[in-house]
Coordinates of C-alpha atoms in Angstrom, one line a residue:
X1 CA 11.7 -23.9 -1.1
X2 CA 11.7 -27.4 0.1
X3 CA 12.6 -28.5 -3.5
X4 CA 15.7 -26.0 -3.3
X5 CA 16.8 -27.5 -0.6
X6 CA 16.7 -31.4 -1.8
X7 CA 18.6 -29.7 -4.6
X8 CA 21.0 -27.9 -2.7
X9 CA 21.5 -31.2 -0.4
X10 CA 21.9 -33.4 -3.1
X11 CA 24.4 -31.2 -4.7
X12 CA 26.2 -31.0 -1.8
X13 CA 26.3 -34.8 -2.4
X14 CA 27.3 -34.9 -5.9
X15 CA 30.1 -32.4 -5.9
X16 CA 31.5 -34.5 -2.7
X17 CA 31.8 -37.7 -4.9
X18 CA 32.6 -35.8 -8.6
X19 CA 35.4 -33.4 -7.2
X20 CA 39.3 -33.7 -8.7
X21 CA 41.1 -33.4 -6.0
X22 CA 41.3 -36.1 -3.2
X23 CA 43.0 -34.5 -0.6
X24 CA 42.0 -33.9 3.2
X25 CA 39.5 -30.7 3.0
X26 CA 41.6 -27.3 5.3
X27 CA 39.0 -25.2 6.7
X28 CA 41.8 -22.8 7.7
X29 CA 42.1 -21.8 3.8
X30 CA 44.4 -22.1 1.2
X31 CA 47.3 -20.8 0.0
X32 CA 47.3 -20.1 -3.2
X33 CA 43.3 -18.9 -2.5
X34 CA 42.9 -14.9 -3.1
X35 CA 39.4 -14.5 -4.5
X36 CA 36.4 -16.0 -3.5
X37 CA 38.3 -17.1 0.1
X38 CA 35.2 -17.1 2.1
X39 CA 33.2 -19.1 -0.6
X40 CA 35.7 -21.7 -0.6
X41 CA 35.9 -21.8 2.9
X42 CA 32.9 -22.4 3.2
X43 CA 32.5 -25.4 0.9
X44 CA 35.6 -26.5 2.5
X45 CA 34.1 -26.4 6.0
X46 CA 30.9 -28.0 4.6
X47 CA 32.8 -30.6 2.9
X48 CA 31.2 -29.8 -0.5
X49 CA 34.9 -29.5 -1.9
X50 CA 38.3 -30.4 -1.2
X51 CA 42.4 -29.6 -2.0
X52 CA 44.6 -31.3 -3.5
X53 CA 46.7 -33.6 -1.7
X54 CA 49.8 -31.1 -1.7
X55 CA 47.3 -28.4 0.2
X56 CA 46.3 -26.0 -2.5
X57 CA 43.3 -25.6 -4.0
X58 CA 44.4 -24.6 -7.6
X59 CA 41.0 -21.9 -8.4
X60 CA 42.3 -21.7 -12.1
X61 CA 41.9 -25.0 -12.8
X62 CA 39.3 -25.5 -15.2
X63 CA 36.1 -27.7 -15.3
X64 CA 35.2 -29.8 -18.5
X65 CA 31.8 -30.0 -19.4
X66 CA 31.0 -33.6 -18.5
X67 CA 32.1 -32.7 -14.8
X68 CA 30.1 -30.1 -14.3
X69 CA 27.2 -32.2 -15.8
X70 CA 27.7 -35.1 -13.6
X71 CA 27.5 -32.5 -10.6
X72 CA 24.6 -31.1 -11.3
X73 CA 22.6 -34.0 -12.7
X74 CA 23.3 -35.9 -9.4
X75 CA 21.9 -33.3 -7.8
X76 CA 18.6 -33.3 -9.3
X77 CA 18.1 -36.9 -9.4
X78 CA 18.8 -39.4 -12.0
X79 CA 16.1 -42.0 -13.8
X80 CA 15.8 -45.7 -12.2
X81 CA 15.1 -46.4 -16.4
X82 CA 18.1 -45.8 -19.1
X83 CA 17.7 -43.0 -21.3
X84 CA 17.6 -43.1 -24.7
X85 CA 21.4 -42.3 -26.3
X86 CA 21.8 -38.7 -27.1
X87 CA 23.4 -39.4 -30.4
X88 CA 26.8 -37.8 -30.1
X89 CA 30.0 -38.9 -31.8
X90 CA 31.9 -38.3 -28.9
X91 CA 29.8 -39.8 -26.3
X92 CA 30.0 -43.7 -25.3
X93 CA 28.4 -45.7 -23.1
X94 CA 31.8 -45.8 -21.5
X95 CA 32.3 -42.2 -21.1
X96 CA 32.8 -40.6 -18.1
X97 CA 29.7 -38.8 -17.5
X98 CA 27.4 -41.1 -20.5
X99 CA 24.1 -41.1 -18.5
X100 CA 24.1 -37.7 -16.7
X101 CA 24.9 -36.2 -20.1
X102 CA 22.4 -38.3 -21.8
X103 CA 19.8 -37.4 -18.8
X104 CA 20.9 -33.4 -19.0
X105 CA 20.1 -33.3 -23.1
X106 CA 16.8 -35.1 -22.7
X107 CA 15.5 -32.5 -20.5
X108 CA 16.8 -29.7 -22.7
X109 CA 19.4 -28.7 -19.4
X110 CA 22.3 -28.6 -21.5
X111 CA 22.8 -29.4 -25.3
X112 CA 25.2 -30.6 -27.9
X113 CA 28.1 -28.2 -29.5
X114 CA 26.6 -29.4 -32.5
X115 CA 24.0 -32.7 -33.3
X116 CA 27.0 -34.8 -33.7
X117 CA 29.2 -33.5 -30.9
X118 CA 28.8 -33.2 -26.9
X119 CA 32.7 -32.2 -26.0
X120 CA 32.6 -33.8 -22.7
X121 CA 36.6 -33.4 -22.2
X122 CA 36.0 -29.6 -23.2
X123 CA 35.9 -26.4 -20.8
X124 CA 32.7 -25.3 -19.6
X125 CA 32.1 -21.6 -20.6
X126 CA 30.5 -19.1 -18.4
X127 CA 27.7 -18.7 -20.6
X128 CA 27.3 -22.5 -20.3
X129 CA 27.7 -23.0 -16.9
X130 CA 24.8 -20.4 -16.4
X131 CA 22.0 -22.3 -18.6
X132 CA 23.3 -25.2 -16.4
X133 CA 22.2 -23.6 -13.3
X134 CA 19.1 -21.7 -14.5
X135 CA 17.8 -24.9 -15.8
X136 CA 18.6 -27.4 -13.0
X137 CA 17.5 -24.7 -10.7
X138 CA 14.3 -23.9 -12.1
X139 CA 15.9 -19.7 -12.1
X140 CA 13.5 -17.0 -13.2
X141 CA 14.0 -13.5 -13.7
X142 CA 15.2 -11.1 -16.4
X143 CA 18.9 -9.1 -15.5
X144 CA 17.5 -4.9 -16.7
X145 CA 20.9 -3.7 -16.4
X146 CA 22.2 -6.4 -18.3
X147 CA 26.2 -7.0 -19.8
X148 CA 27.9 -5.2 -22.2
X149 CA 29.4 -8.3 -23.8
X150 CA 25.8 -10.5 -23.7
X151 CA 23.2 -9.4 -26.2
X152 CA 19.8 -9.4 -26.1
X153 CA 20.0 -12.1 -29.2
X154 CA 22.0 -14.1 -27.6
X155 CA 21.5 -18.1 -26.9
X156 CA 22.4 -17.3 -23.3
X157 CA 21.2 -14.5 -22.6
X158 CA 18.0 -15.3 -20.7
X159 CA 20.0 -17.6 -18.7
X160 CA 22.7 -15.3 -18.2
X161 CA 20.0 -12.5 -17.1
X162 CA 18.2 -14.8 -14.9
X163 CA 21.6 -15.9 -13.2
X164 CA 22.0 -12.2 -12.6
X165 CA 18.6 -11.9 -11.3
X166 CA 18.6 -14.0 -8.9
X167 CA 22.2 -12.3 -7.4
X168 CA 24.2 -15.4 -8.4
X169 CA 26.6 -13.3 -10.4
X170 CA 27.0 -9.5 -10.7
X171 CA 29.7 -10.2 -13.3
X172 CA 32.8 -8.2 -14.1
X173 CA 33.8 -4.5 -12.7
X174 CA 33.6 -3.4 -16.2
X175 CA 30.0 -5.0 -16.5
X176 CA 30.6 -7.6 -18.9
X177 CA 29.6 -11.5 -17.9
X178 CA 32.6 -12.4 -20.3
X179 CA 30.6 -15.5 -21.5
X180 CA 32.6 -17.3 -23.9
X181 CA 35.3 -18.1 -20.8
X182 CA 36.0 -21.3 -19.6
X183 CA 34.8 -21.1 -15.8
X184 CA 37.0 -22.2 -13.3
X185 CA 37.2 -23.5 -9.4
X186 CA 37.4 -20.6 -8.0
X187 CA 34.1 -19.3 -9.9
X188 CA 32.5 -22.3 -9.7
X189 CA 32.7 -22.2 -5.8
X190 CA 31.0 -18.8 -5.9
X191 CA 28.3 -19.7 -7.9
X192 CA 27.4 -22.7 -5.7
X193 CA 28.1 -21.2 -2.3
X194 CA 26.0 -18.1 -3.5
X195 CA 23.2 -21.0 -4.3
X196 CA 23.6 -23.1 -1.1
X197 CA 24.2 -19.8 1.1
X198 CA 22.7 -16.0 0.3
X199 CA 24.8 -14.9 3.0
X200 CA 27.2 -14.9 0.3
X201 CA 25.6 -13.1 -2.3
X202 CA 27.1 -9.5 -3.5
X203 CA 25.7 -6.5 -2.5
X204 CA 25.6 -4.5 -5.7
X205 CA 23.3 -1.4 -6.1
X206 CA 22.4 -2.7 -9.5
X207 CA 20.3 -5.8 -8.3
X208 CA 17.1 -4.6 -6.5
X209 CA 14.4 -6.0 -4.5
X210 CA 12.8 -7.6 -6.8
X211 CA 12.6 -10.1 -10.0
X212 CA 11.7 -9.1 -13.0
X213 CA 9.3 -11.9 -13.9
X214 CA 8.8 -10.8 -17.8
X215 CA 8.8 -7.3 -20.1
X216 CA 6.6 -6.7 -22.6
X217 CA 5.7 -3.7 -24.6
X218 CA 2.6 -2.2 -23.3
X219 CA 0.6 0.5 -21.8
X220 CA -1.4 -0.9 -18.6
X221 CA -3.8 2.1 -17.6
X222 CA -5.4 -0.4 -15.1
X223 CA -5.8 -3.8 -13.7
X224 CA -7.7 -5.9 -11.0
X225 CA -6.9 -9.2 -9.6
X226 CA -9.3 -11.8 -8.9
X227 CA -10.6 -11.7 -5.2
X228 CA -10.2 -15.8 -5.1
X229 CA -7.4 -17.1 -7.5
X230 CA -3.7 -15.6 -8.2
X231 CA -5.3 -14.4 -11.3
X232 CA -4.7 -10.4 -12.4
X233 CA -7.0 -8.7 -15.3
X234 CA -5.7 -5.7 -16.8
X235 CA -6.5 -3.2 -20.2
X236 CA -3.3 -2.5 -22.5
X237 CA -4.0 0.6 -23.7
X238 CA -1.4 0.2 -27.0
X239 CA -2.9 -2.9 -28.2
X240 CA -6.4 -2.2 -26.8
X241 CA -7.1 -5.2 -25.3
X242 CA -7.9 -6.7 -22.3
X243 CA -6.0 -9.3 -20.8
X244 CA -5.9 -12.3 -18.2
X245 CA -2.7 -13.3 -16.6
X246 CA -2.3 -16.5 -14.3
X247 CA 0.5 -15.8 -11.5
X248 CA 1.2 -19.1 -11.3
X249 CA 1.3 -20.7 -14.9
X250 CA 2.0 -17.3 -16.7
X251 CA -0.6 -18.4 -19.2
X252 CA -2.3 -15.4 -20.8
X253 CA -5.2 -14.9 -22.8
X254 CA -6.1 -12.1 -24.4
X255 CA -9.8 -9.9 -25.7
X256 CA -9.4 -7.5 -28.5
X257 CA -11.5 -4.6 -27.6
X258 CA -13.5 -2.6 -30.3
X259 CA -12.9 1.5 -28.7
X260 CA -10.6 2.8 -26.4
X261 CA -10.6 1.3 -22.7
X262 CA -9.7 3.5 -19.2
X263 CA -11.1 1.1 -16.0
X264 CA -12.4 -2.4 -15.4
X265 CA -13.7 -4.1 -12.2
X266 CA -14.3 -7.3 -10.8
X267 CA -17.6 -8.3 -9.2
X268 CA -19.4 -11.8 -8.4
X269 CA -17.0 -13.8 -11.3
X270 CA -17.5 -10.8 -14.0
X271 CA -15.2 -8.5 -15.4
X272 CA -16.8 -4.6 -16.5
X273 CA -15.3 -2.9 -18.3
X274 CA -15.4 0.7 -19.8
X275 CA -15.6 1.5 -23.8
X276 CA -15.1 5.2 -25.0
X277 CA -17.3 5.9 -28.0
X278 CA -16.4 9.3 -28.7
X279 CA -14.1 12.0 -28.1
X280 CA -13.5 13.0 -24.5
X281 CA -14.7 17.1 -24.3
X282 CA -15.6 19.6 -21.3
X283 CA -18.3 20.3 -23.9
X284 CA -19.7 17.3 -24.9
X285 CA -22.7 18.1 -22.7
X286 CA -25.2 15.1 -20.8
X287 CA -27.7 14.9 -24.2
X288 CA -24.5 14.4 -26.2
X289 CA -23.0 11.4 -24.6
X290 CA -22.6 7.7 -25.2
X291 CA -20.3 4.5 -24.3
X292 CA -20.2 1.1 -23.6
X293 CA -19.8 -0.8 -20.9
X294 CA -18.3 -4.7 -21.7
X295 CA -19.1 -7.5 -19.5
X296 CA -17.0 -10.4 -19.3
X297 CA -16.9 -13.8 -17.6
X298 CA -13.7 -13.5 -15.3
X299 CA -13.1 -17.9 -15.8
X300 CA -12.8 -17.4 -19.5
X301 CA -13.3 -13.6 -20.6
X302 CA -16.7 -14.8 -22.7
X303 CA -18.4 -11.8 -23.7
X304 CA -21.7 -11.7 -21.5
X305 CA -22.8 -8.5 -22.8
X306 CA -22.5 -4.8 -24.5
X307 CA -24.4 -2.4 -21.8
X308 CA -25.1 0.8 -23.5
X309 CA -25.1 4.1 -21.2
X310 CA -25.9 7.3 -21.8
X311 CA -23.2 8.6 -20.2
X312 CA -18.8 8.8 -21.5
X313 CA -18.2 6.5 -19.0
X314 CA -14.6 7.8 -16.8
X315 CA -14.5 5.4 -13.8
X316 CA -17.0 2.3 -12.8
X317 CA -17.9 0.7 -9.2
X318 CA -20.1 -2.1 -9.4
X319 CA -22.5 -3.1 -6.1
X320 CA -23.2 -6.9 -4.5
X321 CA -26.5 -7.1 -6.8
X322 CA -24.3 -5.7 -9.6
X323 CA -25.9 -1.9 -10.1
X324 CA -23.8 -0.1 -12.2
X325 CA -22.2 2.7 -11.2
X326 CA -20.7 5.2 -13.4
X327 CA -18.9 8.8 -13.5
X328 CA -18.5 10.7 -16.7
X329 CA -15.8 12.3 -18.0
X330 CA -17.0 14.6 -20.5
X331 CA -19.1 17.9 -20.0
X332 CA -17.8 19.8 -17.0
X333 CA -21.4 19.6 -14.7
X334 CA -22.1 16.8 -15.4
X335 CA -23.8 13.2 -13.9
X336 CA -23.1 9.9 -12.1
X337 CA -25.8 7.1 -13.2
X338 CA -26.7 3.8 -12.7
X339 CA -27.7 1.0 -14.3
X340 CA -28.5 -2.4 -14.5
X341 CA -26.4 -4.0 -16.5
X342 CA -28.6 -7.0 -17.7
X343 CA -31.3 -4.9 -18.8
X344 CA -29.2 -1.9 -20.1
X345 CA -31.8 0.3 -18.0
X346 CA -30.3 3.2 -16.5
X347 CA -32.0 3.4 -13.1
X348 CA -31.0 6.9 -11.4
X349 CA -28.5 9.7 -12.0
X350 CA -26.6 12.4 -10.0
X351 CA -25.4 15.4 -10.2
X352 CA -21.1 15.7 -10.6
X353 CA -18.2 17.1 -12.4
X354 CA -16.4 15.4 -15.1
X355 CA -13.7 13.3 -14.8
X356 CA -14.2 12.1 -11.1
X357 CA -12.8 8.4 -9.8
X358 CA -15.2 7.2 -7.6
X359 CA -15.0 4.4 -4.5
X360 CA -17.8 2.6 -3.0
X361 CA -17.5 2.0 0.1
X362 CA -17.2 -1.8 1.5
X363 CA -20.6 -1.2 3.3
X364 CA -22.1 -0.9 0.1
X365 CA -24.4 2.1 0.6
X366 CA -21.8 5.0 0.2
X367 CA -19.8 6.1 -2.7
X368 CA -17.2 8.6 -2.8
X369 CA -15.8 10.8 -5.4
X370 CA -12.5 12.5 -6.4
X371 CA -11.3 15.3 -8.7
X372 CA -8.4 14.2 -10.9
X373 CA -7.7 17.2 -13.1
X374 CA -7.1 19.7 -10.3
X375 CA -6.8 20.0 -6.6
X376 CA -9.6 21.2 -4.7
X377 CA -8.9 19.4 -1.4
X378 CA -12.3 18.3 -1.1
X379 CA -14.1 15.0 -1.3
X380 CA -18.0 14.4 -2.2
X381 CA -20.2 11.3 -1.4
X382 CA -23.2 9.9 -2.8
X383 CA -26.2 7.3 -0.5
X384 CA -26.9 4.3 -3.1
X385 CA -30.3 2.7 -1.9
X386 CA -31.7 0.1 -4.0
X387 CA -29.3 0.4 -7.3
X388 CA -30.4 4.2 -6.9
X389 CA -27.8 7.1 -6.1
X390 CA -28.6 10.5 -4.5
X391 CA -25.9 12.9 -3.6
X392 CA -25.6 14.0 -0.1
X393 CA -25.7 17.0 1.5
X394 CA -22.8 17.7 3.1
X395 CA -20.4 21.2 4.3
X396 CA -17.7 21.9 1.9
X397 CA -15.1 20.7 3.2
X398 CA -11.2 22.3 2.6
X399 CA -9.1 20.0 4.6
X400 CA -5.7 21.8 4.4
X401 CA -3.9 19.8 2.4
X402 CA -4.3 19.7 -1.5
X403 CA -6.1 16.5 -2.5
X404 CA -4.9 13.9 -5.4
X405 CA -7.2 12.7 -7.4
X406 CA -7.2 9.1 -6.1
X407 CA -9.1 7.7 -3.4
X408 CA -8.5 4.2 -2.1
X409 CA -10.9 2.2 1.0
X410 CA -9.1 -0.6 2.7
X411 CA -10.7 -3.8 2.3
X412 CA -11.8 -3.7 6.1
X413 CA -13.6 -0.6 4.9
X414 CA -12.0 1.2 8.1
X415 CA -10.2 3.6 6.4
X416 CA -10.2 5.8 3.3
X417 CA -7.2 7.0 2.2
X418 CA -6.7 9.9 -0.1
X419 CA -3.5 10.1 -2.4
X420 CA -2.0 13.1 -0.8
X421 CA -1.6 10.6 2.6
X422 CA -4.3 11.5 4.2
X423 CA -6.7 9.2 6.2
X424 CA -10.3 9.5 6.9
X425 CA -13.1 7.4 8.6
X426 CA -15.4 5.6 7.1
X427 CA -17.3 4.2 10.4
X428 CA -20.2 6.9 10.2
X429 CA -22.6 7.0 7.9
X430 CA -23.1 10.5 8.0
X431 CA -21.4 12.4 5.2
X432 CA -20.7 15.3 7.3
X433 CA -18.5 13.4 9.6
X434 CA -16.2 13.0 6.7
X435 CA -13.2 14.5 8.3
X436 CA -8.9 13.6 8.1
X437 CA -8.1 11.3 11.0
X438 CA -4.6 11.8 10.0
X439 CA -1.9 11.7 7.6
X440 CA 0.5 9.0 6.0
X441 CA 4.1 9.6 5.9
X442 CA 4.0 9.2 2.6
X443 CA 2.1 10.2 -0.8
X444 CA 1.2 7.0 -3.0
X445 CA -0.2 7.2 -6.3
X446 CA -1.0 3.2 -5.8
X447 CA -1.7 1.3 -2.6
X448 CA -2.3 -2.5 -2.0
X449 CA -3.2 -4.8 1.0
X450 CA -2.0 -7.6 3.2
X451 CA -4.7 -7.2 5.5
X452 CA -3.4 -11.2 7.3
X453 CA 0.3 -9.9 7.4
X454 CA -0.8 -6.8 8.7
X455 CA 0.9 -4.6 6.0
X456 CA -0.1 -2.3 3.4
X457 CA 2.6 -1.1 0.3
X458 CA 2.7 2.4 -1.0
X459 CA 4.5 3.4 -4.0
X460 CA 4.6 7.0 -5.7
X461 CA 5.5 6.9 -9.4
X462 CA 9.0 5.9 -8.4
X463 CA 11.1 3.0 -7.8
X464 CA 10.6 2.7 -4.0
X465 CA 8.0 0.3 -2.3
X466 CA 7.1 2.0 1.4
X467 CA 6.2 -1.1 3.4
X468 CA 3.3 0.0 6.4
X469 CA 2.5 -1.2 9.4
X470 CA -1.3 -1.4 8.8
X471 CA -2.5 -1.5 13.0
X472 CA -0.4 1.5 13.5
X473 CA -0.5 3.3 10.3
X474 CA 3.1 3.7 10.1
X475 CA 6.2 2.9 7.7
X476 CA 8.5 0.2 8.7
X477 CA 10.7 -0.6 5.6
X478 CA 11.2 -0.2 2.1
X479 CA 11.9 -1.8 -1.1
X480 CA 13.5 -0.8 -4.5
X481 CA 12.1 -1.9 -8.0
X482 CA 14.2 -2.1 -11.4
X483 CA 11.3 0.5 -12.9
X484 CA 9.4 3.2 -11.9
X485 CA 6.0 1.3 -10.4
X486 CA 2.6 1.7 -12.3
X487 CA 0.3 -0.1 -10.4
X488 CA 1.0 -2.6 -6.8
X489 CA -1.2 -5.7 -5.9
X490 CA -0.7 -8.3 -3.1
X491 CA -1.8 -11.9 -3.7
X492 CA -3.2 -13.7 -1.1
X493 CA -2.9 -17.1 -2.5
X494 CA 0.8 -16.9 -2.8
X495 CA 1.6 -14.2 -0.4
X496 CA 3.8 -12.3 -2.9
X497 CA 3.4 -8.8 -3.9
X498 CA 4.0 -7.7 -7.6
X499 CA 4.3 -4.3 -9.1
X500 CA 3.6 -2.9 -12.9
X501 CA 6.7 -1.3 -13.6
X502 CA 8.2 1.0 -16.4
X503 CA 11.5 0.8 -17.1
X504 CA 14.5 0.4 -19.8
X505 CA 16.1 -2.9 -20.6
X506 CA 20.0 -3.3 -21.0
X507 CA 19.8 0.6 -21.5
X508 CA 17.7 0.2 -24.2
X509 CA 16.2 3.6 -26.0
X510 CA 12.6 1.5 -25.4
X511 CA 10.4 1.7 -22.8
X512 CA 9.1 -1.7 -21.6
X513 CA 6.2 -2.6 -19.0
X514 CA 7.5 -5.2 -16.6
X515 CA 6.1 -7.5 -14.1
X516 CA 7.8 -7.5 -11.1
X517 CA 7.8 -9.6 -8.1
X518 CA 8.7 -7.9 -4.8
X519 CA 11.0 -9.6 -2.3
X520 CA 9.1 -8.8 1.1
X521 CA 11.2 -8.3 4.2
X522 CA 13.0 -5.8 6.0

């Protein structure tokens, strides 16, 4: 932010000594003004721009693309050292504009309209004003609705997108971006006051709260982010692979996996994750089952290990000495076991039914499991001793309302929620005292933390983000995504929250996953 605004402030700067026009700025408005008034007042008023001398402010007048060079390149700061010449035909060390332009090409800002020719004198496009501003500006983002004029092979179509993004421009009524025409004063001035001021940014109920950060196509079935770095770790089911993803640099890096992957987890710097070996069947009975469990180093995904279980491994919780924990998915009456992972021993086993997610709680010593293939409004826990599991003994429990099969501790281990809404205690340590302390206003289907800020995020396979009030359990505003979410997580480091989406690009028959970063406020 504080680089924004020595951009913003130097622009201010810039445009003050670069503009045309060198009459006495009117803060009551101009005459032959229509659209964009209130932009260009506001410049006016800020002394960013002026009239001409006879009192209009002429918005058709067109910019060339030195000028608008020269005003942006001033803003960002120009080199105490020459720069090496560009190399353009048309472009002297006496030009108007010679360094900025030279400056601008060097950091790949704005180029050439060919190796041998810059067109200073020439009108700035649309399309060319936007890389402009995306590049000085550092812009992000991907545009999903996207412009019927601006394909997705275009040159300027990422910096068209991101301009869009980032609720600079919302385009034309007809939703074309019209890139190939010259921009004008009048345009320009929204641009910039858009930039300097959100106030005046459009409401449109194509831009959303959020910013798509990049697409891809791809299958996440599940992901995990690092407890200490803005790191995420997730499986892509269509490539089968398991991948790292830095917040920060976007760098990826990426593990081929060998058999199908469902769930991974993060314990002490090491990333588990499961492997199917066979075919997942109701009748694939305890003496019948295999799978792997892969064990990674989170720093640089090294393979540490291939743990061998005697189990079709469904869902995984790891413990502080790094037991094993493990539910299977195959053979109706089935078990949870345990093992230890360095050794490939499996150390206990419990009685459950197939295809159960299972918690542990954040005290360690209690873990807790779900159906997911049908409702049975009922929740079952387990006492881990020692790497050993035993199931408890406990009442069976209807609780009224139909149970999801996803259950989700906060990291205080206060609470456990259920996916229906529902919240139970996890204070006692008797399993019989398992009983709903209330209910959320809302299902979820995927649930994150801000624990500092005092706010948890809710979504339900849609494109709404319920933002809670965690102290009092209640919903206080919400937030639209371009896709329908996937998957929510909340990074501490950065204090952003992001959100696996699914949606369709520029209306495109294809499907894409999408990272998107959520714009938190009311």
């Amino acid at each position: 932010m504080n680089k924004l605004i020595k951009l913003v402030m130097a622009l201010i700067v810039s445009l003050s000594i670069v503009s045309l026009p060198t009459g006495k700025a009117q803060a009551a408005g101009f005459p032959d003004v229509t659209s964009f008034k209130k932009e260009i007042d506001y410049l006016t008023e800020q002394k960013v721009i002026s009239g001409f001398k006879d009192g209009t402010f002429r918005p058709s007048v067109k910019l060339t693309r030195a000028q608008a060079v020269v005003m942006i390149m001033r803003a960002i700061g120009m080199p105490e050292t020459p720069v090496e010449n560009p190399g353009f035909l048309d472009v002297s060390t006496t030009t108007f504009g010679y360094k900025e332009i030279a400056y601008a090409v060097s950091l790949g800002i704005i180029n050439g309209k060919s190796p041998e020719q810059f067109d200073p004198a020439g009108n700035i496009t649309r399309a060319e004003m936007a890389t402009i501003l995306v590049n000085a500006f550092e812009m992000g983002g991907l545009f999903p609705p996207g412009f019927k004029d601006v394909s997705t092979k275009s040159w300027a179509y990422p910096y068209i997108s991101s301009l869009a993004a980032n609720n600079i421009t919302v385009g034309y009524d007809d939703q074309t971006f019209r890139p190939k025409n010259p921009i004008d004063r009048a345009q320009f001035s929204a641009f910039l006051a858009r930039i300097l001021n959100p106030e005046f940014q459009p409401s449109s109920p194509l831009v959303k709260d959020s910013l798509v950060d990049m697409t891809a196509e791809a299958n996440i079935v599940d992901v995990v982010k690092n407890p200490d770095k803005p790191i995420i770790y997730f499986i892509d089911a269509l490539s089968n692979s398991l991948v790292m993803l830095n917040l920060e640099t976007y760098e990826e890096q990426f593990v081929d996996l060998k058999y199908p992957a469902e769930k991974l987890i993060i314990k002490n710097g090491k990333i588990f994750v499961t492997q199917l070996l066979q075919g997942r069947s109701s009748y694939n009975f305890i003496d019948m089952q295999k799978g792997l469990i892969n064990v990674y180093d989170a720093n640089d995904l090294t393979l540490l290990k291939e743990v061998n279980v005697n189990i079709d491994p469904y869902d995984i919780a790891v413990d502080d000495s790094e037991t094993l924990i493990i539910s299977s998915g195959s053979g109706q009456h089935t078990e949870v076991q345990t093992y230890n992972w360095k050794t490939s021993e499996e150390l206990s086993s419990a009685f459950i039914n197939d295809r159960k997610l299972i918690e542990l709680s954040p005290t360690i010593n209690k873990v807790y499991s779900v159906d997911t293939h049908h409702y049975t409004g009922k929740i079952e826990s387990y006492t881990l001793l020692d790497g050993k599991i035993t199931k408890d003994v406990m009442e069976p429990r209807f609780f009224g309302n139909e149970l999801r099969g996803y259950i989700q501790f906060t990291p205080d281990g206060k609470y456990i929620f259920n996916g229906n809404g529902t919240i139970y205690t996890s204070s006692s340590q008797k399993s019989s005292d398992l009983s709903p302390l209330g209910q959320l206003a809302t299902p979820f289907s995927t649930i994150t933390f801000d624990l500092a800020g005092n706010g948890m995020f809710l979504a339900d396979r849609s494109n709404e983000i319920i933002a809670y009030d965690y102290e009092l359990l209640e919903p206080v505003y919400s937030m639209e995504t371009y896709g329908k979410i996937d998957h929510l997580f909340y990074v501490e480091e950065t204090g952003e929250l992001y959100a696996f989406t699914k949606l369709k690009m520029n209306n495109s028959a294809i499907e894409y996953t999408a990272l998107e970063r959520i714009y938190l406020g009311e």
